[in-house]
Short mmCIF file of C-alpha atoms (C1' of nucleotides) in Angstrom, two decimals:
data_model
loop_
_atom_site.label_atom_id
_atom_site.label_comp_id
_atom_site.label_asym_id
_atom_site.label_seq_id
_atom_site.Cartn_x
_atom_site.Cartn_y
_atom_site.Cartn_z
CA MET A 1 48.23 41.48 21.87
CA HIS A 2 49.90 42.34 18.50
CA GLU A 3 50.11 45.94 17.30
CA VAL A 4 51.72 47.72 14.41
CA LEU A 5 53.08 51.30 14.32
CA ALA A 6 55.11 53.39 12.06
CA ALA A 7 57.64 56.15 12.29
CA VAL A 8 56.59 58.37 9.53
CA LEU A 9 59.41 60.67 8.42
CA GLN A 10 59.33 63.78 6.16
CA VAL A 11 61.76 66.56 5.50
CA ARG A 12 59.93 69.78 6.20
CA ASN A 13 61.38 73.14 6.88
CA GLN A 14 64.87 71.85 6.22
CA GLN A 15 64.55 69.41 9.08
CA LEU A 16 63.76 65.67 9.27
CA GLN A 17 60.48 65.40 11.18
CA VAL A 18 58.34 62.59 12.53
CA LEU A 19 54.59 62.24 12.86
CA LEU A 20 53.44 61.98 16.47
CA TRP A 21 50.03 62.17 18.19
CA GLN A 22 49.52 63.21 21.86
CA ARG A 23 47.94 60.61 24.09
CA ALA A 24 44.88 61.78 25.88
CA ILE A 25 44.51 58.82 28.48
CA GLU A 26 46.72 56.95 30.72
CA PRO A 27 49.13 55.32 30.49
CA ASP A 28 51.62 57.93 29.33
CA ALA A 29 48.83 60.57 28.97
CA GLY A 30 50.20 63.85 27.53
CA ARG A 31 53.20 62.13 25.93
CA TRP A 32 53.58 61.84 22.12
CA ALA A 33 53.24 58.46 20.45
CA LEU A 34 53.78 56.92 17.04
CA PRO A 35 50.64 56.17 14.98
CA GLY A 36 49.52 52.58 14.83
CA GLY A 37 47.09 50.18 16.37
CA ARG A 38 45.87 46.58 16.65
CA LEU A 39 46.61 44.01 13.99
CA GLY A 40 43.37 42.84 12.28
CA ASP A 41 42.47 39.24 11.84
CA ASN A 42 42.54 39.46 7.99
CA GLU A 43 45.53 41.54 7.21
CA ASP A 44 49.22 41.22 7.32
CA VAL A 45 51.33 43.66 9.31
CA GLN A 46 52.18 45.96 6.38
CA THR A 47 48.58 46.10 5.18
CA SER A 48 47.67 46.81 8.73
CA VAL A 49 50.04 49.70 9.28
CA LEU A 50 49.00 51.33 5.86
CA ARG A 51 45.35 51.05 6.95
CA GLN A 52 46.05 52.69 10.25
CA LEU A 53 48.16 55.43 8.74
CA ALA A 54 45.16 56.30 6.47
CA GLU A 55 43.60 57.65 9.44
CA LYS A 56 46.48 60.08 10.13
CA VAL A 57 48.05 60.68 6.80
CA ASP A 58 46.68 60.07 3.29
CA VAL A 59 48.08 56.67 2.32
CA ARG A 60 48.84 57.98 -1.17
CA ASP A 61 51.28 60.24 0.37
CA VAL A 62 53.38 57.44 1.88
CA ALA A 63 55.98 56.78 -0.78
CA HIS A 64 57.76 53.95 0.99
CA VAL A 65 57.17 51.66 3.95
CA GLU A 66 59.37 48.85 5.31
CA GLN A 67 59.63 46.78 8.38
CA LEU A 68 61.92 47.99 11.10
CA GLU A 69 61.93 45.56 13.97
CA VAL A 70 59.75 43.87 16.53
CA PHE A 71 59.72 45.40 20.00
CA SER A 72 58.58 42.90 22.50
CA ALA A 73 60.05 43.58 26.13
CA PRO A 74 57.43 42.28 28.53
CA ASP A 75 57.29 45.64 30.35
CA ARG A 76 57.37 47.99 27.40
CA MET A 77 53.91 49.11 28.01
CA PRO A 78 52.84 49.12 31.66
CA HIS A 79 49.24 48.06 31.41
CA ARG A 80 49.20 45.14 29.15
CA ARG A 81 51.60 42.93 27.42
CA THR A 82 51.97 44.16 23.73
CA VAL A 83 54.23 43.07 21.00
CA VAL A 84 54.66 45.70 18.20
CA THR A 85 55.98 45.51 14.81
CA ALA A 86 57.53 48.82 13.99
CA PHE A 87 57.73 50.38 10.45
CA LEU A 88 59.59 53.04 8.70
CA GLY A 89 57.33 55.24 6.57
CA LEU A 90 58.54 58.08 4.21
CA VAL A 91 56.49 60.96 2.85
CA PRO A 92 57.74 63.22 0.04
CA CYS A 93 58.48 66.77 1.16
CA VAL A 94 55.78 68.29 -0.96
CA ALA A 95 52.93 66.39 0.72
CA ASP A 96 51.05 68.24 3.42
CA PRO A 97 48.26 65.99 4.50
CA ALA A 98 45.53 67.29 6.81
CA LEU A 99 46.05 66.07 10.33
CA PRO A 100 43.70 65.51 13.28
CA ASP A 101 44.04 67.98 16.14
CA ASP A 102 46.07 65.63 18.42
CA THR A 103 48.71 65.03 15.63
CA ALA A 104 51.62 67.00 14.58
CA TRP A 105 55.10 66.84 13.01
CA HIS A 106 58.04 67.16 15.29
CA PRO A 107 61.72 67.48 14.41
CA VAL A 108 63.43 64.13 14.97
CA THR A 109 66.41 65.66 16.87
CA ASP A 110 64.06 67.28 19.20
CA ALA A 111 62.12 64.02 19.92
CA LEU A 112 65.27 62.15 20.46
CA GLN A 113 66.38 64.75 23.16
CA GLY A 114 62.98 64.59 24.89
CA SER A 115 61.64 67.85 23.84
CA PRO A 116 58.29 66.39 23.10
CA ARG A 117 58.34 63.62 25.65
CA THR A 118 57.69 60.34 23.82
CA ALA A 119 55.54 57.47 25.07
CA PHE A 120 56.72 53.96 26.01
CA ASP A 121 59.65 52.93 23.87
CA HIS A 122 58.80 55.08 20.88
CA GLY A 123 61.77 57.29 21.20
CA LEU A 124 63.98 54.16 20.57
CA ILE A 125 61.80 53.31 17.54
CA VAL A 126 62.32 56.75 16.09
CA ARG A 127 66.00 56.44 16.47
CA ARG A 128 66.00 53.17 14.66
CA ALA A 129 63.88 54.72 11.81
CA ARG A 130 66.23 57.66 11.46
CA ASP A 131 69.31 55.39 11.49
CA ARG A 132 67.83 53.07 8.90
CA LEU A 133 66.89 56.00 6.63
CA ARG A 134 70.38 57.48 6.85
CA ALA A 135 72.04 54.17 6.02
CA LYS A 136 69.74 53.43 3.07
CA LEU A 137 70.10 56.89 1.49
CA SER A 138 73.81 55.96 1.05
CA TYR A 139 73.43 52.68 -0.85
CA THR A 140 69.90 52.64 -2.28
CA ASN A 141 67.75 55.08 -4.32
CA LEU A 142 65.61 55.76 -1.34
CA GLY A 143 65.76 59.38 -1.94
CA PHE A 144 62.73 59.02 -4.34
CA ALA A 145 60.52 58.68 -1.23
CA LEU A 146 61.64 62.04 0.22
CA ALA A 147 61.69 64.01 -3.10
CA PRO A 148 59.05 65.63 -5.17
CA PRO A 149 58.43 64.24 -8.77
CA GLU A 150 60.73 66.75 -10.13
CA PHE A 151 63.55 68.77 -8.50
CA THR A 152 66.79 70.50 -8.96
CA VAL A 153 70.13 69.00 -7.62
CA SER A 154 70.39 71.87 -4.94
CA SER A 155 66.89 71.12 -3.56
CA LEU A 156 67.77 67.39 -3.54
CA ARG A 157 70.93 68.28 -1.79
CA GLU A 158 68.95 70.05 0.99
CA LEU A 159 66.79 67.02 1.43
CA TYR A 160 69.72 64.76 1.75
CA ALA A 161 71.45 67.18 4.14
CA ALA A 162 68.33 67.30 6.35
CA ALA A 163 68.02 63.61 6.47
CA LEU A 164 71.62 62.80 7.03
CA GLY A 165 72.45 65.57 9.41
CA HIS A 166 75.59 66.80 7.64
CA ARG A 167 76.51 68.87 4.73
CA VAL A 168 76.24 67.18 1.26
CA SER A 169 78.11 68.35 -1.77
CA ALA A 170 75.73 69.13 -4.74
CA THR A 171 78.58 68.49 -7.22
CA ASN A 172 79.32 64.93 -5.93
CA LEU A 173 75.68 64.07 -5.17
CA GLN A 174 74.80 64.70 -8.80
CA ARG A 175 77.69 62.73 -10.06
CA VAL A 176 77.20 59.71 -7.85
CA LEU A 177 73.44 59.48 -8.44
CA ALA A 178 73.77 60.10 -12.17
CA ARG A 179 76.43 57.33 -12.61
CA ARG A 180 74.38 54.93 -10.81
CA GLY A 181 71.49 55.50 -13.05
CA VAL A 182 69.26 56.80 -10.09
CA LEU A 183 68.80 60.33 -11.51
CA VAL A 184 67.35 61.18 -14.91
CA PRO A 185 67.23 64.66 -16.37
CA THR A 186 63.72 65.72 -17.50
CA GLY A 187 64.89 68.27 -19.93
CA GLY A 188 63.13 71.14 -18.10
CA THR A 189 64.75 73.88 -16.09
CA ALA A 190 63.73 75.84 -12.95
CA ALA A 191 63.67 79.66 -13.13
CA PRO A 192 66.45 81.31 -11.27
CA GLY A 193 65.73 83.20 -7.99
CA PRO A 194 65.38 86.88 -7.67
CA SER A 195 69.04 87.46 -7.41
CA GLY A 196 69.88 85.68 -10.74
CA GLY A 197 72.05 82.72 -11.43
CA ARG A 198 71.95 80.10 -14.00
CA PRO A 199 68.65 78.11 -14.28
CA ALA A 200 68.92 74.69 -12.81
CA ALA A 201 68.25 71.56 -14.63
CA LEU A 202 65.28 69.44 -13.49
CA TYR A 203 65.68 65.76 -12.52
CA ARG A 204 63.42 62.85 -11.55
CA PHE A 205 64.31 59.55 -9.95
CA ALA A 206 64.48 56.75 -12.56
CA GLU A 207 62.43 54.34 -10.45
CA ARG A 208 59.72 54.29 -7.95
CA GLY A 209 60.54 51.40 -5.95
CA MET A 210 63.59 50.87 -3.66
CA ARG A 211 66.66 49.37 -5.33
CA ILE A 212 70.17 48.77 -3.90
CA THR A 213 72.50 50.96 -6.05
CA ASP A 214 75.78 50.44 -4.26
CA PRO A 215 76.54 46.76 -4.14
CA PHE A 216 78.81 46.27 -1.05
CA ALA A 217 82.27 46.79 -2.12
CA VAL A 218 84.10 43.77 -0.91
CA LEU A 219 83.72 40.05 -1.37
CA ARG A 220 82.00 40.21 -4.71
CA PRO A 221 82.08 37.28 -6.94
CA PRO A 222 85.32 37.34 -9.01
CA GLU A 223 85.09 38.78 -12.46
CA ALA A 224 81.78 40.54 -11.61
CA HIS A 225 83.13 44.04 -11.86
CA HIS A 226 80.76 45.10 -14.66
CA ALA A 227 77.88 43.05 -13.33
CA PRO A 228 74.46 44.49 -13.57
CA GLU A 229 73.38 46.22 -10.38
CA GLY A 230 73.48 43.67 -7.64
CA ALA A 231 70.06 42.63 -6.17
CA VAL A 232 71.23 41.91 -2.58
CA HIS A 233 68.52 41.60 -0.18
CA LEU A 234 69.43 43.17 3.05
CA ALA A 235 66.75 43.76 5.61
CA ASP A 236 63.33 43.23 4.26
CA PRO A 237 60.72 44.04 1.80
CA ARG A 238 63.37 44.76 -0.22
CA PRO A 239 64.93 45.43 2.63
CA ALA A 240 66.82 47.29 4.61
CA PRO A 241 70.57 48.11 5.92
CA MET B 1 49.13 33.79 18.52
CA HIS B 2 52.67 34.92 18.32
CA GLU B 3 55.59 32.67 17.66
CA VAL B 4 59.31 32.96 17.23
CA LEU B 5 61.51 30.80 15.04
CA ALA B 6 65.09 30.89 13.74
CA ALA B 7 66.95 29.85 10.61
CA VAL B 8 70.07 28.43 12.26
CA LEU B 9 73.01 28.37 9.76
CA GLN B 10 76.24 26.62 9.93
CA VAL B 11 78.93 25.73 7.41
CA ARG B 12 79.47 22.01 7.53
CA ASN B 13 81.11 19.87 4.88
CA GLN B 14 81.92 22.98 2.65
CA GLN B 15 78.22 23.80 2.55
CA LEU B 16 75.98 26.26 4.16
CA GLN B 17 73.38 24.16 6.05
CA VAL B 18 70.24 24.97 8.01
CA LEU B 19 68.75 23.23 10.95
CA LEU B 20 65.29 21.73 10.34
CA TRP B 21 62.98 19.31 12.08
CA GLN B 22 60.40 17.03 10.43
CA ARG B 23 56.83 17.71 11.47
CA ALA B 24 55.02 14.50 12.62
CA ILE B 25 51.47 15.97 12.65
CA GLU B 26 49.13 17.78 10.35
CA PRO B 27 49.28 20.44 9.11
CA ASP B 28 52.21 19.85 6.82
CA ALA B 29 53.12 16.48 8.26
CA GLY B 30 56.33 15.10 6.92
CA ARG B 31 57.59 18.44 5.81
CA TRP B 32 60.57 20.14 7.36
CA ALA B 33 60.26 23.18 9.63
CA LEU B 34 62.41 25.70 11.29
CA PRO B 35 62.83 25.43 15.10
CA GLY B 36 60.65 27.73 17.25
CA GLY B 37 57.58 28.08 19.24
CA ARG B 38 55.20 30.16 21.20
CA LEU B 39 56.34 33.48 22.73
CA GLY B 40 56.13 33.29 26.45
CA ASP B 41 54.43 35.83 28.62
CA ASN B 42 57.61 37.00 30.39
CA GLU B 43 60.16 37.09 27.62
CA ASP B 44 61.02 39.21 24.63
CA VAL B 45 61.37 37.62 21.28
CA GLN B 46 65.05 37.23 21.37
CA THR B 47 65.06 35.61 24.78
CA SER B 48 62.33 33.39 23.64
CA VAL B 49 64.07 32.18 20.52
CA LEU B 50 67.21 31.37 22.42
CA ARG B 51 65.32 29.48 24.95
CA GLN B 52 63.48 27.53 22.21
CA LEU B 53 66.75 26.81 20.49
CA ALA B 54 68.18 25.38 23.62
CA GLU B 55 65.93 22.40 23.07
CA LYS B 56 67.60 21.69 19.61
CA VAL B 57 71.05 23.25 19.83
CA ASP B 58 73.06 23.99 22.86
CA VAL B 59 72.60 27.79 23.21
CA ARG B 60 76.28 28.28 23.96
CA ASP B 61 76.89 27.12 20.33
CA VAL B 62 74.89 29.95 18.80
CA ALA B 63 77.45 32.72 18.23
CA HIS B 64 75.07 35.35 16.78
CA VAL B 65 71.41 35.91 16.71
CA GLU B 66 69.44 38.75 14.97
CA GLN B 67 66.01 39.65 14.03
CA LEU B 68 65.15 39.03 10.35
CA GLU B 69 61.54 39.98 9.84
CA VAL B 70 58.03 39.38 10.80
CA PHE B 71 55.84 37.00 8.79
CA SER B 72 52.24 37.64 9.22
CA ALA B 73 50.14 36.71 6.07
CA PRO B 74 46.80 35.62 7.53
CA ASP B 75 47.00 32.37 5.59
CA ARG B 76 50.49 31.51 6.14
CA MET B 77 49.55 28.61 8.41
CA PRO B 78 46.36 26.83 7.39
CA HIS B 79 44.86 25.99 10.79
CA ARG B 80 45.36 28.99 12.91
CA ARG B 81 46.34 32.65 12.50
CA THR B 82 49.94 32.81 13.55
CA VAL B 83 52.34 35.87 13.42
CA VAL B 84 55.98 34.88 13.61
CA THR B 85 59.17 36.85 14.24
CA ALA B 86 61.89 35.15 12.28
CA PHE B 87 65.57 35.23 13.49
CA LEU B 88 68.89 34.39 11.87
CA GLY B 89 71.12 32.26 14.01
CA LEU B 90 74.81 31.46 13.39
CA VAL B 91 76.75 28.51 14.68
CA PRO B 92 80.54 28.01 14.36
CA CYS B 93 81.60 25.30 12.05
CA VAL B 94 83.41 23.51 14.89
CA ALA B 95 80.20 23.04 16.91
CA ASP B 96 78.44 19.68 16.47
CA PRO B 97 75.51 19.79 18.95
CA ALA B 98 73.52 16.53 19.68
CA LEU B 99 70.31 16.82 17.88
CA PRO B 100 66.88 15.10 18.50
CA ASP B 101 65.87 12.17 16.14
CA ASP B 102 63.49 14.38 14.13
CA THR B 103 66.02 17.15 13.54
CA ALA B 104 68.87 17.29 11.08
CA TRP B 105 71.09 19.71 9.13
CA HIS B 106 70.20 20.26 5.38
CA PRO B 107 72.12 22.25 2.65
CA VAL B 108 70.50 25.62 2.22
CA THR B 109 70.60 25.21 -1.55
CA ASP B 110 68.75 21.93 -1.42
CA ALA B 111 66.11 23.26 0.78
CA LEU B 112 65.60 26.19 -1.38
CA GLN B 113 65.03 23.91 -4.45
CA GLY B 114 62.50 21.78 -2.42
CA SER B 115 64.72 18.83 -1.91
CA PRO B 116 63.55 18.55 1.74
CA ARG B 117 60.03 19.97 1.23
CA THR B 118 59.63 22.73 3.70
CA ALA B 119 56.64 23.59 5.78
CA PHE B 120 54.50 26.68 5.47
CA ASP B 121 56.47 29.85 4.43
CA HIS B 122 59.73 28.43 5.98
CA GLY B 123 61.47 28.28 2.66
CA LEU B 124 61.12 31.88 2.23
CA ILE B 125 62.47 32.61 5.68
CA VAL B 126 65.54 30.37 4.85
CA ARG B 127 66.21 32.48 1.88
CA ARG B 128 65.91 35.72 3.70
CA ALA B 129 68.35 34.40 6.31
CA ARG B 130 70.88 33.28 3.68
CA ASP B 131 70.66 36.61 1.92
CA ARG B 132 71.12 38.49 5.16
CA LEU B 133 74.19 36.63 5.95
CA ARG B 134 75.63 37.06 2.56
CA ALA B 135 75.29 40.76 2.76
CA LYS B 136 76.58 41.19 6.16
CA LEU B 137 79.68 39.00 5.49
CA SER B 138 80.72 41.69 3.05
CA TYR B 139 80.50 44.78 5.31
CA THR B 140 80.69 43.54 8.93
CA ASN B 141 82.90 41.20 10.90
CA LEU B 142 80.10 38.51 11.10
CA GLY B 143 82.46 35.89 10.07
CA PHE B 144 83.44 35.46 13.70
CA ALA B 145 80.09 33.62 14.15
CA LEU B 146 80.99 31.01 11.51
CA ALA B 147 84.68 30.39 12.34
CA PRO B 148 86.36 28.58 15.03
CA PRO B 149 88.38 30.45 17.77
CA GLU B 150 91.53 30.01 15.71
CA PHE B 151 91.91 29.35 12.03
CA THR B 152 94.08 29.75 9.01
CA VAL B 153 93.27 32.13 6.11
CA SER B 154 92.58 29.30 3.81
CA SER B 155 90.08 27.60 6.04
CA LEU B 156 88.39 31.02 6.55
CA ARG B 157 88.30 31.29 2.76
CA GLU B 158 86.45 28.07 2.52
CA LEU B 159 83.84 29.23 5.16
CA TYR B 160 83.28 32.45 3.17
CA ALA B 161 83.11 30.69 -0.09
CA ALA B 162 80.49 28.26 1.23
CA ALA B 163 78.34 31.05 2.66
CA LEU B 164 78.68 33.31 -0.18
CA GLY B 165 78.19 30.75 -2.87
CA HIS B 166 81.13 31.80 -5.01
CA ARG B 167 84.98 31.68 -5.05
CA VAL B 168 86.84 33.80 -2.60
CA SER B 169 90.46 34.74 -3.06
CA ALA B 170 92.46 34.06 0.10
CA THR B 171 95.06 36.67 -0.82
CA ASN B 172 92.55 39.48 -0.97
CA LEU B 173 90.39 38.19 2.03
CA GLN B 174 93.34 38.27 4.19
CA ARG B 175 94.22 41.76 3.21
CA VAL B 176 90.80 43.21 3.23
CA LEU B 177 90.05 41.76 6.82
CA ALA B 178 93.53 42.63 8.17
CA ARG B 179 93.32 46.30 7.00
CA ARG B 180 89.89 46.65 8.73
CA GLY B 181 91.34 45.33 11.89
CA VAL B 182 88.96 42.35 11.95
CA LEU B 183 91.70 39.69 11.82
CA VAL B 184 94.46 39.42 14.36
CA PRO B 185 97.43 36.95 14.04
CA THR B 186 97.72 34.71 17.17
CA GLY B 187 101.39 34.01 16.48
CA GLY B 188 100.86 30.31 16.11
CA THR B 189 101.05 28.27 12.94
CA ALA B 190 99.22 25.25 11.69
CA ALA B 191 101.17 22.19 10.64
CA PRO B 192 101.27 21.56 6.85
CA GLY B 193 99.35 18.78 5.19
CA PRO B 194 100.78 15.42 4.21
CA SER B 195 101.82 16.82 0.74
CA GLY B 196 103.97 19.56 2.38
CA GLY B 197 103.60 23.22 2.03
CA ARG B 198 104.52 26.21 4.06
CA PRO B 199 102.84 26.21 7.42
CA ALA B 200 99.96 28.60 7.71
CA ALA B 201 99.70 31.32 10.23
CA LEU B 202 96.88 31.20 12.76
CA TYR B 203 94.48 34.15 13.16
CA ARG B 204 91.48 35.03 15.36
CA PHE B 205 88.64 37.59 15.11
CA ALA B 206 89.54 40.78 17.09
CA GLU B 207 85.98 41.03 18.34
CA ARG B 208 83.14 38.75 19.44
CA GLY B 209 80.21 41.10 18.68
CA MET B 210 79.08 42.24 15.27
CA ARG B 211 80.51 45.56 14.16
CA ILE B 212 80.14 47.40 10.83
CA THR B 213 83.53 47.43 9.22
CA ASP B 214 82.73 48.84 5.78
CA PRO B 215 80.85 52.13 6.25
CA PHE B 216 78.93 52.82 3.12
CA ALA B 217 81.06 54.34 0.69
CA VAL B 218 79.08 57.44 -0.32
CA LEU B 219 77.33 60.29 1.27
CA ARG B 220 79.67 60.33 4.27
CA PRO B 221 80.14 63.50 6.13
CA PRO B 222 82.68 65.66 4.52
CA GLU B 223 86.33 65.33 5.66
CA ALA B 224 85.47 62.05 7.46
CA HIS B 225 87.95 59.99 5.48
CA HIS B 226 89.98 58.81 8.28
CA ALA B 227 87.14 58.78 10.69
CA PRO B 228 86.96 55.97 13.19
CA GLU B 229 85.03 52.93 12.17
CA GLY B 230 81.49 54.10 11.44
CA ALA B 231 78.79 52.88 13.83
CA VAL B 232 75.87 53.06 11.50
CA HIS B 233 72.90 51.11 12.51
CA LEU B 234 71.34 49.18 9.81
CA ALA B 235 68.76 46.50 10.51
CA ASP B 236 68.58 45.59 14.01
CA PRO B 237 70.33 44.52 17.22
CA ARG B 238 73.10 46.29 16.12
CA PRO B 239 72.02 45.14 13.21
CA ALA B 240 71.91 45.02 10.38
CA PRO B 241 73.06 47.80 6.71
"C1'" DC C 1 115.70 19.30 -6.23
"C1'" DC C 2 110.71 19.44 -6.88
"C1'" DA C 3 105.92 19.99 -5.80
"C1'" DA C 4 102.67 22.06 -2.86
"C1'" DA C 5 100.75 25.55 -0.04
"C1'" DA C 6 101.15 30.23 2.10
"C1'" DG C 7 102.20 34.77 2.01
"C1'" DT C 8 103.77 39.38 -0.01
"C1'" DG C 9 104.61 42.98 -3.78
"C1'" DT C 10 102.88 45.28 -7.47
"C1'" DT C 11 99.82 46.89 -11.01
"C1'" DC C 12 95.56 48.24 -12.69
"C1'" DT C 13 91.11 49.94 -12.24
"C1'" DG C 14 86.93 51.89 -10.35
"C1'" DT C 15 84.87 55.17 -7.13
"C1'" DT C 16 84.71 59.18 -4.50
"C1'" DT C 17 86.21 63.50 -2.69
"C1'" DA C 18 88.08 68.05 -3.33
"C1'" DC C 19 88.68 71.92 -5.92
"C1'" DA C 20 89.28 74.89 -9.97
"C1'" DC C 21 86.99 76.66 -13.62
"C1'" DC C 22 83.33 77.70 -16.96
"C1'" DC C 23 78.09 78.72 -18.03
"C1'" DA C 24 73.73 81.21 -17.83
"C1'" DT C 25 70.77 84.47 -15.96
"C1'" DG C 26 69.22 88.86 -13.42
"C1'" DT C 27 70.15 93.57 -12.19
"C1'" DA D 1 79.72 94.51 -16.32
"C1'" DC D 2 79.25 91.85 -12.39
"C1'" DA D 3 77.14 89.10 -8.82
"C1'" DT D 4 74.84 84.81 -8.06
"C1'" DG D 5 74.02 80.45 -8.38
"C1'" DG D 6 74.48 75.89 -11.59
"C1'" DG D 7 77.32 72.78 -13.93
"C1'" DT D 8 81.76 70.49 -15.63
"C1'" DG D 9 86.70 69.19 -15.87
"C1'" DT D 10 90.39 67.28 -13.40
"C1'" DA D 11 93.50 65.74 -10.08
"C1'" DA D 12 94.40 63.20 -5.76
"C1'" DA D 13 93.36 59.48 -2.48
"C1'" DC D 14 91.69 55.00 -1.60
"C1'" DA D 15 90.16 50.29 -1.93
"C1'" DG D 16 89.78 46.15 -4.14
"C1'" DA D 17 90.94 42.58 -7.99
"C1'" DA D 18 94.23 40.19 -10.47
"C1'" DC D 19 98.51 38.14 -10.86
"C1'" DA D 20 103.47 37.42 -10.49
"C1'" DC D 21 106.77 36.26 -7.34
"C1'" DT D 22 108.90 34.65 -2.97
"C1'" DT D 23 108.87 31.74 1.21
"C1'" DT D 24 108.59 27.47 3.71
"C1'" DT D 25 107.56 23.02 4.20
"C1'" DG D 26 107.32 17.63 2.76
"C1'" DG D 27 108.92 14.04 -0.36
#
DNA sequence: CCAAAAGTGTTCTGTTTACACCCATGT
DNA sequence: ACATGGGTGTAAACAGAACACTTTTGG
C-alpha cells in the first residue's frame, strides 16, 4: 500500500503552523494527522499529493511542493503495512482557505512537543519539513512561497523570523536578497502606521519557482567567481538541502 | 508494486563510475539498469536496498547510503506500474568487490550520454545521484565515503576532482578541510614516487558518519559566528542541504 | 646541484554581520 | 519639533582563491 501525504506549512499569527486533521477512527483515533491518502493508478506522487490537498486546501494556494522523504518502517502504522512519500508544501501567509471541520492549523513548535498529539510517525515528518524549510530559506529564494505578492522588508523579516525561529535583521535581509537578485522593488510604498514613520518601499520576489541563490561556498570550479548563479541540484524537484 | 534501487558510485581510474547490470529479458533487454528489487514485507526501504546490494556489492564496502527521491511516473516502466525509491550509495575507491557476469562499472559521464544505453528512467536517477554527491562534497564531510582509510592530500584531490568534474587545488582543499576539522593527520608519511619529491603526509577523516561542515552562510541566528558546527538537517538520513 | 612533489605564507577579494547615521512621515 | 519606523553608509570579521615561496626527497 503506497500513500502520499504533505506537511503544509504557513506563517500565521507570527508563527510557523502546519495543517493537521483529527482522526475519527482507529487506529490513533483523536490524534492529529497530516493530510494525504492513497496513490492512484494513473498519477505520480506529486500529482497525487496535490490532488489530495485540493480536498483540504485550495491547490492554487500552495505555492511550492517538494518531496521530503519516504517513510517505510514496517510497523509505522499498526494495522497495515503502508509506505508513504512525504512532501513539504508551502502556503503564502495571505491565503486563508476554508477548512473542513476536522482540520485546523497548529503551531509547529506545539506539534513537535506533543501539544496536539500527532498520529503515527507524523511528528517526525513535521520536523523534517520544518528543517528542510529552514535550510532552504538560507540558500534559495524559497521565501516567495511564504510571502504575499507584494510586501515590505519588515513584513518579510517577520516571516523569516517565524520560519527560522530566531531574530532576523531587516537591514541585512534586504541587502542579501537584493544583491542576489531575489528581491525587486515594485516602486510602490506602504502607508506608515498610526504612529508615523517613513513609508516602507514595496518589494516582490523576482521569480516564482525555486532557485538556488547561494552556491555552496567551497569547492567551486576555479576561476568561476563571477559565474552565473549556480544551478546545483540538491534534493529534488529542484530540490532540496 | 514498490521497488528500491541504488546508484552506487565509486571513483575508479580517475573517473566517477556507477554500478550497472545488463538486462537479459524484456522490457528493455540489453539495456543497463541500476541494481535493486522488490521491497520486502518486513524491511524498510533502506534495509531493503542494502540487502539487495549485497547480491552485487559486498555491503561492507558501501560507506554511505542515503535516499535520493521517489520516481513514480505511471509509465516509467512499460509493463507494470512500479514506484521506486532511489538511493545514492558510495563505495571507497580501494574497494574492488567481485561482480556477477552481467554487472560492471561504467563512467557516469558515459552513461549520461547514452554510451551504455540505460533502462527506463535510470539515466535520470544517475544524474540526480551525481548532482547530490557533488553538492554534498562541498558542504559536508562526505569525502570519507569515497576515500581509503588513509590517504595523501594529492590523492584526495584526485578523488574530489573526479567526483566534481573540475580541477581542485590541493593547497586549498587541505586548508578548507583542515580548518573545518574534517581532516586529521595520522603522523605517517607516504614514500615519494620514482621521480623523487617530498614525502606526503598521511591523513584520515575525523568521522565516519556524514556531518554538515559548512552551515549555510546567511540567515544564521545573530551572534552565532563562533557557534559549534551547525546540525542543519537538509535532505534525509541526516541528510542531505 | 637540479628536478619534482609537498606544504606554508601572504595577499586579494567577496560576503556577511554589526552598528552608526540619515530620511520621511504623523502627531 | 520630535518620536517612530525605514533605509543607507561603513567598518570589521571571516572564508576562500590565487600565487609565490620554502621544504624534502630522488637522481
